[in-house]
PDB file of C-alpha atoms in Angstrom:
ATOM      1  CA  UNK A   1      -9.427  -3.612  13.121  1.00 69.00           C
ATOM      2  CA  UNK A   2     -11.995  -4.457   9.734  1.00 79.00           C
ATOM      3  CA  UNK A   3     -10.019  -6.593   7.347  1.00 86.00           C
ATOM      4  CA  UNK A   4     -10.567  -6.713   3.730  1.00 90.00           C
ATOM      5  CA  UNK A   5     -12.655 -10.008   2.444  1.00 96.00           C
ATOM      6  CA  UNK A   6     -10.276 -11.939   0.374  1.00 95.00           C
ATOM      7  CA  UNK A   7     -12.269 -11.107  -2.875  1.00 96.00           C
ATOM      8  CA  UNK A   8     -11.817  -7.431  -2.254  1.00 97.00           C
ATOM      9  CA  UNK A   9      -8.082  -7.475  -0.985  1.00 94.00           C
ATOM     10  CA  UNK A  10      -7.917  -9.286  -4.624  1.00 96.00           C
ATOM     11  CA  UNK A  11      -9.541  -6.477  -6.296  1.00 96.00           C
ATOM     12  CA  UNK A  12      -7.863  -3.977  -4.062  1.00 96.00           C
ATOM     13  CA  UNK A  13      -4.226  -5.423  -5.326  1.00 95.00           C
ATOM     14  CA  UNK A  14      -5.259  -5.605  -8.784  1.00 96.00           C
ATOM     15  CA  UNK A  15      -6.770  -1.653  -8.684  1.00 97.00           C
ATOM     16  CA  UNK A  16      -3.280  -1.043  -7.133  1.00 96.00           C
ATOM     17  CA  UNK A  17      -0.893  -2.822  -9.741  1.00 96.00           C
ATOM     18  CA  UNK A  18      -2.593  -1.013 -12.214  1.00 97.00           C
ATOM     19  CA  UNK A  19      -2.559   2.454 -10.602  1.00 98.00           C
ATOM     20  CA  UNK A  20       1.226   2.073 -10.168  1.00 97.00           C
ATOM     21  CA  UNK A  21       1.751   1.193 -13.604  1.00 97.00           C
ATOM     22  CA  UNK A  22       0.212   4.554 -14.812  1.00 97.00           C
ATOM     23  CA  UNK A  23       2.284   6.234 -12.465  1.00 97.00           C
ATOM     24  CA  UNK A  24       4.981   5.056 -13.875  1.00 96.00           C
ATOM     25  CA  UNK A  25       8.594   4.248 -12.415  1.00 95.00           C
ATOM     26  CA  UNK A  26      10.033   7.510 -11.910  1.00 97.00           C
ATOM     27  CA  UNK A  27       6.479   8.547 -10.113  1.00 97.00           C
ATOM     28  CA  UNK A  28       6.048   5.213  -8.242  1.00 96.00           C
ATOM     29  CA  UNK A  29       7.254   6.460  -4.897  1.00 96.00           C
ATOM     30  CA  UNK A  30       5.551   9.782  -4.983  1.00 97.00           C
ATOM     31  CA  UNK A  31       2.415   8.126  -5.790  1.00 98.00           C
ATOM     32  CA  UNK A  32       2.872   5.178  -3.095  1.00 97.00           C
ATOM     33  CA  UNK A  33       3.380   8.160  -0.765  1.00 97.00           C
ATOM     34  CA  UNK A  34       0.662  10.286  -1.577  1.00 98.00           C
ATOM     35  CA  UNK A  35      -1.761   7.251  -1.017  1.00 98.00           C
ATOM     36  CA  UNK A  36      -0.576   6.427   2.285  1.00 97.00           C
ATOM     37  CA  UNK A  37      -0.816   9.557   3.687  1.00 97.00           C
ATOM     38  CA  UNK A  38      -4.588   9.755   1.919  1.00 98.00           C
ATOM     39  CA  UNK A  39      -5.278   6.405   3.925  1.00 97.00           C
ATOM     40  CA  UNK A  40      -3.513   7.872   6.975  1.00 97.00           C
ATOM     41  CA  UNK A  41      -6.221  10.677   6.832  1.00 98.00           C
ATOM     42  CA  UNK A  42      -8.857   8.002   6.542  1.00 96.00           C
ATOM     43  CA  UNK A  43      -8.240   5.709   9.020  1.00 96.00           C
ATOM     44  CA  UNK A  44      -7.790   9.467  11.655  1.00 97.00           C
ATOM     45  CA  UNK A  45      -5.743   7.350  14.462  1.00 97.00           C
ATOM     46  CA  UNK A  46      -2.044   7.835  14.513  1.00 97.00           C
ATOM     47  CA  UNK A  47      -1.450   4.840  16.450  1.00 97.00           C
ATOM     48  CA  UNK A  48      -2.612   2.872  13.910  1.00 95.00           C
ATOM     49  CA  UNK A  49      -0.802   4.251  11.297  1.00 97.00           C
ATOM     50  CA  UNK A  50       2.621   3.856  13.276  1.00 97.00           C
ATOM     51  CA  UNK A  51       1.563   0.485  13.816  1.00 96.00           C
ATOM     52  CA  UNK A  52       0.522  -0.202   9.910  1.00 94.00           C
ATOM     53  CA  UNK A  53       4.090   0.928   9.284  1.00 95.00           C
ATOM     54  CA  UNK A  54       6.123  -1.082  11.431  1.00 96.00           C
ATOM     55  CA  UNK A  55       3.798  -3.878  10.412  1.00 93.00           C
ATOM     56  CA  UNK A  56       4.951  -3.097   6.849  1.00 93.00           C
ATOM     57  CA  UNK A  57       8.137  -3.159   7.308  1.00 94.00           C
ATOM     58  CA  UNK A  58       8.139  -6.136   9.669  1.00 95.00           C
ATOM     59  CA  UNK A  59       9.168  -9.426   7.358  1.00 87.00           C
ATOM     60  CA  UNK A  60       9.598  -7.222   4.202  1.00 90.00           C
ATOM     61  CA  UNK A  61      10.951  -9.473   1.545  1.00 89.00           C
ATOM     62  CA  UNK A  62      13.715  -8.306  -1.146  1.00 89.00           C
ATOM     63  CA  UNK A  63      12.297  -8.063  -4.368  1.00 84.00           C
ATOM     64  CA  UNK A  64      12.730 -10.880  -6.276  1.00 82.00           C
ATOM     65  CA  UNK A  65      14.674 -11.129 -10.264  1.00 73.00           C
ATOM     66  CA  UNK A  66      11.458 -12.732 -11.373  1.00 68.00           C
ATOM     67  CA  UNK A  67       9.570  -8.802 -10.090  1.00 61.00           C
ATOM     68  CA  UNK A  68      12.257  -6.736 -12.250  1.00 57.00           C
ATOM     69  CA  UNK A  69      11.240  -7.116 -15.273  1.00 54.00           C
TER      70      UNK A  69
END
């Protein structure tokens, strides 16, 4: 599996942060959703995305007080 350089995974996060900020909070999920499943389509191999998922959710940290606000 390609990995990201560390300059783009920074740009990547940034482009991201932003994007969910114009979504908004009552759209963030749909539009979280609606990306994965457009990556899902690019990367075309469902054992990877099962994989990505459980990866995800492997380790995933509660948000933190300093996050809410």
């Amino acid at each position: 599996m390609t990995k990201l350089p560390s300059d783009a995974r920074d740009r990547m996060y940034a482009e991201l942060a932003r994007a969910i900020s114009e979504a908004g909070t009552e759209r963030e999920s749909l539009f979280l959703a609606r990306l994965v499943l457009l990556l899902f389509e690019a990367v075309g191999e469902e054992a990877r995305c099962r994989q990505a998922v459980a990866d995800a959710l492997e380790e995933l940290p509660m948000p933190s007080l300093s996050a809410a606000g």
